[in-house]
């Protein structure tokens, strides 16, 4: 037998769980990705904004300082308008006024050096480019620089009335620069150039005041990429950091806002940072904010989003599991049920209550099981009826064989039995011619042949009337009185011999019934035979036939042995003989009354009797009379 493909246990459930989780997973992944992207972008924007603001703040502070301290730096002499013009030159210095002027300038330089903490040395250069005076901090006059300043950019600017500061250099890691600035007379005419060495430690102070988060910092580099100031790590001052990405950019003059991918690099403190840059004068300002802090919020949000997604996933998985379980369980019940039903248990019913198609499916299954049970029942019935039909046919066949045998045997026996009977009767009529011994033999033989004839007659009758229920075939009107007379005639010899008082009370009219001669002869003979047989010598038999309403009533009354009460109910049974009858006559088939009843009932008649043991019996039967037209 081919096996139906079986669902693997839990396969539907697993599929459902996987699909549900998959369906839930997509929005969760999207949620995480979008939330991360949005947070990241927003944060990068705010980081950029903060860095830009900070850088601008630093720029404005630095610019302010430079403007105040460098670009706006002027030395202006105020003398009465009547005074002669101040000429500062080596030649002119020889005059008295000039000597006075040199003294004034000395005072001014000393004063500036004293009051300006950033200024470390100060000098005057004549318009001819010759240094005239140089004082160090602490009022120390020092040797004059002998170089010709006329070609120096700072001197040229200064002599043109502008301030100028030069390249930044470091002395013991302190950033410094040289400032050139014009020295003006009261008419704003440049009369000399001021040269000062200025330390730039103020930049450090400016930057230290500016903060970006906890770990963000700002620094200032010169044109060579050396750190001039650093808001958090002053020890880095003087370091060359031109390899740092932000520094490279600012040296190229780029101003960046920290928004691009390239703005994320390893900063001067060795951490990955988000950097922004701004070139200012000869410097570059750079802010660097370590990603770790700057993007911490992104990481936190991402973490909590991931945690939320994970929790949601766990919740969805549990729900999916319960849901899948709920869907798969009834299916499994149907599957299990189908296996039980498949094994032939058609009384099994699948119990599924889901109020949906699955419940409908289970109901259909149950309906199908009912049908299968009915089909099986019909098949069983068919098998049984076939077997029964077979055995009935067999029985019928056997019965037919038996009937045929009895019929054939009975008919075959009749001829020799009659021949023997005739011969013995013939010899009996001449009995006086034989010895007394032979006479005795003849008497026995006569009685035996009579019995034999009776048995053969019964057998013939059985074959004719007794098999199954007798059916009257081809009936015709039969004169019952005539038939009775013929039978009585047959018993004349016996009646005479037993000295019986036999009376026949005939009806006044001819009474006919629809029957056959064979049937009528059989029933009348049987009753007359019994009466004659079971009535002792000298007894009385009264036979009467009369019409009672629409029936012919046949009544035969004798003074015979009667029938014991206890055996009365068996009288019409097949092969029954009462105990007293057996004592009286040991030969008999017990079929006569059984067949008589069978025949009478086939005529729509009735048979009954009254009897008293040792006193006599009366047998009655009625048959429908044919009405005279
Ligand atoms: P059989 O006469 O061959 O015994 P029956 O069927 O004719 O068979 O009768 C059945 C039995 O009924 C008899 O054996 C007998 O016991 C009883 N019986 C019938 N008729 C009489 C009768 N007239 N008087 C007494 N008993 C009778």
XYZ file of C-alpha atoms and ligand atoms in Angstrom:
656
model
C 0.000 0.000 0.000
C 1.267 3.433 -0.867
C 1.877 5.618 2.123
C 0.480 9.145 2.045
C 3.147 11.833 2.504
C 3.168 12.728 6.144
C 3.616 16.213 7.566
C 6.742 16.314 9.635
C 5.971 17.023 13.259
C 6.135 20.735 13.968
C 6.968 21.708 10.415
C 4.006 24.052 9.989
C 4.689 25.555 13.402
C 8.337 26.188 12.575
C 7.428 27.692 9.219
C 4.890 29.988 10.808
C 7.314 31.050 13.532
C 10.058 31.757 10.997
C 7.721 33.747 8.777
C 6.254 35.765 11.602
C 9.698 36.541 12.970
C 10.862 37.413 9.476
C 7.906 39.750 8.997
C 8.616 41.389 12.343
C 12.338 41.501 11.733
C 12.181 43.711 8.642
C 10.489 46.689 10.368
C 12.756 46.179 13.347
C 15.873 46.284 11.199
C 14.488 49.319 9.351
C 13.710 50.949 12.680
C 17.236 50.362 13.940
C 18.848 51.510 10.683
C 16.692 54.618 10.292
C 16.917 55.565 13.897
C 20.686 55.142 13.792
C 21.019 57.115 10.558
C 18.784 59.926 11.734
C 20.425 60.162 15.118
C 23.833 60.035 13.495
C 23.014 62.781 11.019
C 21.394 64.966 13.609
C 24.292 64.471 15.923
C 26.896 65.107 13.240
C 25.049 68.334 12.394
C 24.973 69.472 15.986
C 28.609 68.470 16.480
C 29.472 70.477 13.395
C 27.439 73.403 14.619
C 29.095 73.320 18.007
C 32.552 72.998 16.511
C 31.882 75.822 14.049
C 30.527 78.054 16.795
C 33.520 77.244 18.966
C 35.954 77.888 16.146
C 34.263 81.204 15.353
C 34.369 82.121 19.004
C 38.077 81.375 19.058
C 38.595 83.201 15.785
C 36.886 86.300 17.042
C 38.870 86.240 20.310
C 42.131 85.741 18.421
C 41.303 88.384 15.870
C 40.388 90.785 18.619
C 43.665 90.136 20.364
C 45.690 90.469 17.170
C 43.881 93.635 16.199
C 44.378 95.118 19.572
C 47.884 93.965 20.135
C 49.384 93.954 16.665
C 47.421 95.583 13.952
C 46.206 98.461 16.088
C 49.606 98.910 17.745
C 50.870 102.494 17.222
C 53.337 104.708 18.978
C 52.421 108.340 18.590
C 54.515 111.211 19.887
C 52.725 114.240 21.255
C 54.722 117.446 21.329
C 53.550 121.077 21.150
C 52.602 122.197 17.668
C 55.241 124.829 17.798
C 57.970 122.308 18.304
C 60.232 121.532 15.371
C 59.562 118.363 13.434
C 60.927 115.290 15.057
C 63.471 113.648 12.851
C 64.880 110.359 13.964
C 68.057 109.674 12.126
C 71.607 108.960 13.042
C 72.619 112.272 11.614
C 69.822 114.242 13.204
C 70.327 112.601 16.526
C 73.185 114.752 17.108
C 71.037 117.869 17.588
C 69.694 118.695 20.954
C 66.031 118.069 20.145
C 66.929 114.762 18.761
C 68.739 113.832 21.908
C 65.622 114.829 23.696
C 63.553 112.665 21.349
C 65.786 109.663 21.929
C 65.258 110.131 25.615
C 61.511 110.332 25.083
C 61.517 107.159 23.002
C 63.555 105.378 25.635
C 60.974 106.303 28.188
C 58.209 105.092 25.883
C 59.942 101.745 25.215
C 60.603 101.217 28.919
C 57.012 102.030 29.646
C 55.646 99.670 26.967
C 57.946 96.844 28.075
C 56.914 97.334 31.640
C 53.216 97.326 30.967
C 52.982 94.719 28.277
C 53.570 91.262 29.552
C 53.754 89.805 26.045
C 56.424 92.145 24.869
C 59.890 90.798 25.568
C 62.104 93.268 23.764
C 61.485 96.497 21.937
C 63.512 98.531 19.490
C 63.311 101.525 17.174
C 64.500 101.475 13.616
C 65.119 104.691 11.736
C 63.451 105.185 8.411
C 66.850 104.487 6.854
C 66.560 100.948 8.156
C 69.094 101.281 10.947
C 68.326 100.116 14.452
C 68.626 103.042 16.855
C 67.730 101.595 20.195
C 66.946 98.178 21.724
C 65.763 97.451 25.237
C 65.032 94.041 26.786
C 62.423 93.374 29.406
C 63.800 94.463 32.775
C 65.089 97.738 31.315
C 68.181 96.186 29.938
C 69.771 98.028 27.061
C 71.331 95.626 24.687
C 73.402 95.575 21.576
C 71.802 96.934 18.472
C 71.101 94.653 15.551
C 73.306 95.768 12.719
C 71.284 94.427 9.809
C 69.804 96.678 7.159
C 66.051 96.529 7.672
C 65.130 98.365 4.498
C 64.466 95.072 2.753
C 62.587 93.493 5.645
C 58.879 93.102 4.932
C 57.940 94.133 8.455
C 60.065 97.299 8.277
C 58.643 98.247 4.867
C 55.075 97.850 6.217
C 55.955 99.746 9.359
C 57.585 102.574 7.415
C 54.409 102.706 5.292
C 52.398 103.323 8.436
C 51.056 99.773 8.898
C 51.545 97.254 11.618
C 52.944 93.880 10.708
C 53.789 90.740 12.524
C 56.116 88.200 11.103
C 56.624 84.500 11.143
C 56.035 82.675 14.375
C 59.020 81.047 15.980
C 59.578 79.177 19.205
C 61.948 79.854 22.000
C 61.916 77.166 24.593
C 58.579 76.022 23.254
C 57.097 79.448 23.666
C 55.582 80.793 20.464
C 56.767 84.236 19.625
C 56.663 86.703 16.749
C 58.186 89.983 15.738
C 55.925 92.986 15.539
C 56.671 95.968 13.311
C 54.631 99.085 13.752
C 54.970 102.730 12.731
C 56.065 105.446 15.162
C 54.029 108.515 14.356
C 54.639 112.186 15.058
C 51.756 114.379 16.196
C 50.812 114.862 12.517
C 50.584 111.097 12.060
C 53.681 111.093 9.990
C 55.825 107.982 10.310
C 59.090 108.997 11.790
C 60.470 105.607 12.745
C 59.523 101.921 12.944
C 58.914 100.040 16.178
C 60.104 96.463 16.327
C 59.041 94.253 19.207
C 59.427 90.609 20.126
C 56.088 89.403 21.374
C 55.314 86.093 23.023
C 52.001 84.581 22.030
C 51.114 82.867 25.306
C 47.879 84.869 25.288
C 46.614 82.580 22.568
C 46.904 79.714 25.020
C 44.866 81.699 27.543
C 42.253 82.514 24.917
C 41.902 78.889 23.884
C 41.854 77.579 27.452
C 38.669 79.535 28.042
C 36.852 77.740 25.255
C 35.330 74.319 25.769
C 33.801 71.655 23.563
C 32.119 68.994 25.579
C 34.315 67.242 28.109
C 37.008 66.007 25.787
C 36.854 68.298 22.743
C 39.718 70.765 22.253
C 40.982 73.574 20.058
C 44.455 74.332 18.867
C 46.229 76.867 16.822
C 48.954 76.070 14.321
C 51.338 78.249 12.444
C 52.062 78.081 8.766
C 54.477 75.199 9.249
C 52.032 73.145 11.222
C 53.524 73.821 14.643
C 51.116 74.041 17.533
C 51.010 77.574 18.916
C 48.335 76.974 21.530
C 46.220 74.049 22.683
C 43.135 74.429 24.825
C 43.809 71.291 26.848
C 47.381 70.153 26.349
C 49.834 73.007 26.565
C 52.636 70.464 26.498
C 51.914 70.010 22.789
C 52.934 73.614 22.040
C 55.818 73.708 19.617
C 55.038 70.190 18.256
C 54.859 69.918 14.530
C 51.577 68.274 13.588
C 51.423 68.942 9.883
C 50.611 65.232 9.225
C 47.294 65.516 11.018
C 44.444 65.631 8.472
C 42.838 68.753 9.967
C 46.187 70.554 10.010
C 46.852 69.612 6.406
C 43.525 71.111 5.428
C 43.960 74.338 7.333
C 47.455 74.746 5.892
C 45.901 74.417 2.453
C 43.618 77.279 3.523
C 40.514 75.079 3.757
C 37.755 75.932 6.109
C 35.850 72.798 7.151
C 32.787 72.244 9.266
C 33.252 68.643 10.326
C 30.378 67.306 8.296
C 32.170 65.048 5.853
C 33.636 61.637 6.246
C 37.118 63.068 5.634
C 36.624 65.279 8.691
C 36.919 62.155 10.819
C 40.514 61.268 11.427
C 43.052 60.570 14.146
C 43.589 63.862 15.998
C 46.611 65.314 17.727
C 45.766 63.478 20.926
C 45.801 60.118 19.158
C 42.072 59.472 19.205
C 39.608 59.361 16.380
C 38.031 62.796 16.178
C 35.598 64.909 14.273
C 37.533 67.962 13.206
C 36.689 71.449 11.938
C 39.163 74.049 10.663
C 39.430 77.765 9.986
C 42.442 79.680 8.651
C 42.933 83.012 10.432
C 45.753 85.453 9.427
C 48.917 83.390 9.492
C 47.353 80.699 11.668
C 44.962 77.893 11.483
C 42.391 77.161 14.162
C 41.401 73.531 14.520
C 38.817 71.946 16.770
C 38.903 68.276 17.367
C 36.244 66.437 19.277
C 36.909 62.774 20.020
C 34.246 60.684 18.377
C 33.930 58.643 21.517
C 32.272 61.541 23.288
C 30.871 63.423 20.336
C 28.975 60.415 19.070
C 28.305 58.896 22.459
C 24.683 59.905 22.294
C 24.389 58.117 18.929
C 25.850 55.016 20.478
C 23.531 55.290 23.475
C 20.482 55.746 21.277
C 21.632 52.919 19.031
C 22.131 50.727 22.072
C 18.713 51.458 23.472
C 17.136 51.030 20.037
C 18.909 47.699 19.698
C 17.791 46.707 23.173
C 14.250 47.719 22.337
C 14.451 45.818 19.032
C 15.797 42.791 20.839
C 13.051 42.899 23.449
C 10.466 43.372 20.723
C 11.969 40.441 18.862
C 11.794 38.272 21.967
C 8.194 39.361 22.532
C 7.334 38.767 18.881
C 9.039 35.378 18.961
C 6.993 34.380 22.009
C 3.806 35.672 20.415
C 4.725 33.984 17.133
C 5.374 30.765 19.033
C 2.003 30.930 20.785
C 0.261 31.950 17.580
C 1.953 29.215 15.548
C 1.162 26.733 18.287
C -2.473 27.819 18.146
C -2.612 27.393 14.386
C -0.575 24.213 14.221
C -2.292 22.375 17.099
C -5.666 21.881 15.379
C -3.867 20.876 12.195
C -1.874 18.334 14.170
C -5.088 17.095 15.760
C -6.542 16.573 12.306
C -3.345 14.830 11.275
C -3.374 12.541 14.352
C -7.092 11.957 13.881
C -6.595 11.026 10.231
C -3.994 8.470 11.301
C -6.410 6.919 13.818
C -9.215 6.934 11.247
C -6.798 5.570 8.647
C -6.202 2.574 10.925
C -9.918 1.820 10.639
C -11.336 3.443 13.779
C -14.374 5.056 12.139
C -15.932 5.913 15.515
C -13.164 8.440 16.191
C -14.173 12.098 15.906
C -11.719 14.963 15.542
C -12.450 17.685 18.079
C -11.328 21.098 16.835
C -12.975 24.338 17.934
C -11.382 27.209 16.049
C -14.396 28.808 14.360
C -12.609 28.904 11.043
C -11.715 26.855 7.983
C -9.700 24.427 10.094
C -12.760 23.585 12.174
C -14.687 23.195 8.906
C -11.987 20.852 7.653
C -12.226 18.794 10.846
C -16.014 18.633 10.455
C -15.636 17.519 6.851
C -13.228 14.886 8.073
C -15.767 13.706 10.649
C -18.484 13.637 7.983
C -16.196 11.640 5.753
C -15.494 9.245 8.647
C -19.246 8.781 9.138
C -19.608 8.014 5.433
C -16.698 5.615 5.608
C -18.327 3.858 8.555
C -21.553 3.544 6.598
C -19.632 2.240 3.584
C -17.900 -0.263 5.807
C -21.210 -1.329 7.354
C -22.744 -1.807 3.901
C -19.722 -3.769 2.828
C -19.999 -5.994 5.911
C -23.695 -6.481 5.233
C -22.893 -7.318 1.637
C -20.248 -9.818 2.684
C -22.581 -11.383 5.259
C -25.515 -11.501 2.881
C -23.318 -13.016 0.213
C -22.205 -15.651 2.706
C -25.809 -16.169 3.827
C -27.051 -16.351 0.268
C -24.333 -18.865 -0.432
C -25.295 -21.005 2.551
C -29.033 -20.638 1.750
C -28.407 -21.628 -1.813
C -26.428 -24.580 -0.542
C -29.222 -25.482 1.861
C -31.799 -25.056 -0.843
C -29.767 -27.241 -3.077
C -29.465 -29.896 -0.360
C -33.145 -29.569 0.441
C -34.003 -29.975 -3.205
C -31.820 -33.056 -3.391
C -33.538 -34.391 -0.239
C -37.001 -33.589 -1.571
C -36.228 -35.188 -4.885
C -34.891 -38.229 -3.107
C -37.953 -38.552 -0.826
C -40.325 -37.964 -3.713
C -38.575 -40.506 -5.913
C -38.200 -43.027 -3.086
C -41.866 -42.631 -2.019
C -43.171 -43.035 -5.557
C -40.831 -45.917 -6.237
C -41.964 -47.651 -3.007
C -45.646 -47.191 -3.688
C -45.838 -49.691 -6.571
C -44.090 -52.615 -4.879
C -45.869 -51.838 -1.579
C -49.295 -51.935 -3.304
C -48.325 -55.084 -5.153
C -47.319 -56.783 -1.898
C -50.441 -55.528 -0.177
C -52.687 -56.780 -3.000
C -50.989 -60.139 -3.007
C -51.308 -60.577 0.734
C -54.914 -59.400 0.717
C -55.597 -61.898 -2.054
C -53.984 -64.667 -0.037
C -55.801 -63.558 3.108
C -59.123 -63.925 1.381
C -58.190 -67.600 0.879
C -56.702 -68.014 4.328
C -58.935 -70.946 5.196
C -57.137 -72.994 2.636
C -53.880 -72.696 4.561
C -52.674 -74.287 7.785
C -53.173 -72.324 10.991
C -49.443 -71.571 11.097
C -49.485 -69.969 7.617
C -52.693 -68.161 8.540
C -50.825 -66.502 11.381
C -48.032 -65.483 9.010
C -50.589 -64.098 6.628
C -52.243 -62.017 9.379
C -48.875 -60.545 10.403
C -47.947 -59.893 6.804
C -51.275 -58.191 6.162
C -50.854 -55.918 9.171
C -47.243 -55.156 8.154
C -48.184 -54.350 4.583
C -50.921 -52.038 5.837
C -48.394 -50.205 7.969
C -45.966 -50.127 5.060
C -48.669 -48.703 2.812
C -49.492 -46.085 5.393
C -45.839 -45.050 5.690
C -45.418 -44.923 1.938
C -48.614 -42.880 1.720
C -47.305 -40.456 4.335
C -44.012 -40.166 2.455
C -45.831 -39.451 -0.772
C -47.973 -36.928 1.056
C -44.971 -35.293 2.577
C -43.392 -34.975 -0.836
C -46.642 -33.537 -2.102
C -47.849 -31.277 0.723
C -45.209 -31.067 3.292
C -42.127 -29.288 1.973
C -42.257 -25.713 3.053
C -45.634 -24.108 3.107
C -48.167 -25.898 0.951
C -49.724 -23.876 -1.872
C -52.994 -24.785 -3.421
C -52.420 -25.148 -7.130
C -55.080 -25.498 -9.861
C -58.006 -25.863 -7.438
C -61.399 -26.971 -8.658
C -64.739 -27.557 -6.933
C -64.614 -30.781 -4.963
C -67.655 -32.504 -3.502
C -66.451 -33.253 -0.002
C -69.224 -35.728 0.854
C -68.371 -37.785 -2.186
C -64.695 -37.842 -1.298
C -65.533 -38.844 2.287
C -67.774 -41.659 1.133
C -64.990 -43.044 -1.076
C -62.574 -43.048 1.853
C -65.087 -44.673 4.244
C -65.508 -47.305 1.610
C -61.806 -48.021 1.719
C -62.087 -48.645 5.488
C -65.112 -50.924 5.279
C -63.017 -54.009 5.911
C -61.363 -52.607 9.008
C -64.565 -51.154 10.415
C -66.198 -54.495 10.059
C -63.257 -56.277 11.541
C -63.105 -53.983 14.591
C -66.883 -54.125 14.925
C -67.051 -50.339 15.050
C -70.316 -48.485 15.099
C -69.494 -46.032 12.288
C -72.067 -43.412 11.408
C -71.868 -40.854 8.655
C -74.259 -37.913 8.937
C -74.406 -36.295 5.555
C -75.622 -32.759 4.799
C -78.867 -32.335 2.920
C -77.229 -30.403 0.118
C -74.130 -30.877 -2.007
C -71.226 -29.050 -0.426
C -68.234 -28.134 -2.544
C -64.972 -26.461 -1.782
C -62.181 -25.176 -4.006
C -59.487 -27.803 -3.688
C -57.853 -30.751 -5.365
C -58.950 -34.333 -5.129
C -55.568 -35.374 -3.752
C -55.733 -32.834 -0.956
C -59.311 -33.624 0.021
C -58.648 -37.318 -0.048
C -55.574 -36.878 2.120
C -57.197 -34.871 4.887
C -60.398 -36.915 5.124
C -58.453 -40.160 4.980
C -56.037 -39.010 7.641
C -58.786 -38.117 10.112
C -60.855 -41.257 9.371
C -57.705 -43.381 9.599
C -56.802 -41.941 13.013
C -60.350 -42.411 14.343
C -60.490 -46.013 13.119
C -56.957 -46.718 14.271
C -57.190 -45.213 17.789
C -60.694 -46.524 18.585
C -60.792 -49.899 20.253
C -62.908 -52.764 19.039
C -66.637 -52.154 19.373
C -66.175 -48.413 19.685
C -68.244 -45.746 18.068
C -67.332 -43.217 15.368
C -69.699 -40.487 14.223
C -68.665 -38.478 11.157
C -70.736 -35.485 10.200
C -70.457 -32.896 7.467
C -72.576 -29.756 7.538
C -72.650 -26.215 6.411
C -72.013 -23.589 9.058
C -72.446 -20.139 7.602
C -70.020 -19.917 4.694
C -68.038 -22.925 5.740
C -68.211 -26.644 5.457
C -67.710 -28.160 8.869
C -66.188 -31.667 8.999
C -66.462 -33.353 12.402
C -65.330 -36.842 13.362
C -66.000 -38.035 16.882
C -64.680 -41.282 18.318
C -64.635 -43.177 21.568
C -60.949 -44.011 21.236
C -57.894 -43.669 23.444
C -58.022 -39.893 23.558
C -55.022 -37.642 23.914
C -53.209 -36.948 27.216
C -53.653 -33.280 28.277
C -49.934 -32.664 28.571
C -49.374 -33.649 24.929
C -52.296 -31.889 23.347
C -50.338 -28.790 22.293
C -47.888 -30.886 20.286
C -50.468 -32.795 18.302
C -50.019 -30.789 15.089
C -46.228 -30.770 15.325
C -44.076 -32.452 12.735
C -43.502 -36.195 13.511
C -45.262 -36.061 16.919
C -47.018 -39.084 18.311
C -48.695 -39.184 21.722
C -47.326 -41.678 24.224
C -50.600 -43.639 24.422
C -50.721 -43.810 20.614
C -47.260 -45.324 20.471
C -48.401 -48.002 22.997
C -51.415 -48.711 20.878
C -49.648 -48.903 17.518
C -45.913 -48.805 17.330
C -45.814 -47.944 13.643
C -46.624 -44.393 12.513
C -44.864 -41.321 11.167
C -46.609 -38.591 13.142
C -46.816 -36.604 9.922
C -50.531 -36.976 9.156
C -51.968 -34.190 11.336
C -49.039 -31.886 10.585
C -49.703 -32.186 6.836
C -53.492 -32.007 7.312
C -53.176 -28.712 9.164
C -50.823 -27.429 6.491
C -53.303 -28.281 3.726
C -56.369 -26.899 5.560
C -54.668 -23.608 6.280
C -53.673 -23.348 2.631
C -57.434 -23.447 1.918
C -58.061 -20.663 4.421
C -59.641 -23.198 6.745
C -59.145 -24.187 10.377
C -58.526 -27.427 12.252
C -58.916 -28.129 15.953
C -59.866 -30.931 18.346
C -61.299 -31.834 21.677
C -60.136 -34.953 23.486
C -60.194 -36.748 26.763
C -57.833 -39.537 27.540
C -59.468 -42.965 27.463
C -62.781 -41.417 26.477
C -62.363 -40.275 22.959
C -61.518 -37.438 20.612
C -63.348 -35.156 18.259
C -61.506 -33.560 15.341
C -63.032 -30.632 13.427
C -62.069 -28.720 10.376
C -63.778 -26.023 8.365
C -63.249 -25.010 4.733
C -64.823 -22.159 2.769
C -67.842 -23.458 0.932
C -68.432 -22.644 -2.727
C -71.623 -20.676 -2.880
C -74.208 -22.006 -5.233
C -75.103 -19.695 -8.039
P -50.066 -41.191 13.226
O -51.501 -41.420 13.160
O -49.309 -41.745 12.134
O -49.482 -41.421 14.560
P -50.977 -38.503 12.998
O -50.326 -37.253 12.664
O -52.097 -38.818 12.148
O -49.916 -39.636 13.026
O -51.484 -38.377 14.456
C -50.621 -37.888 15.402
C -50.981 -38.358 16.762
O -52.217 -37.800 17.185
C -51.206 -39.772 16.877
O -50.024 -40.520 16.968
C -52.033 -39.833 18.103
O -51.278 -39.830 19.222
C -52.880 -38.632 18.018
N -54.228 -38.898 17.455
C -54.634 -38.513 16.258
N -55.917 -38.841 16.067
C -56.314 -39.439 17.202
C -57.514 -39.949 17.646
N -58.618 -39.988 16.878
N -57.585 -40.493 18.904
C -56.483 -40.490 19.701
N -55.294 -39.977 19.343
C -55.227 -39.468 18.087
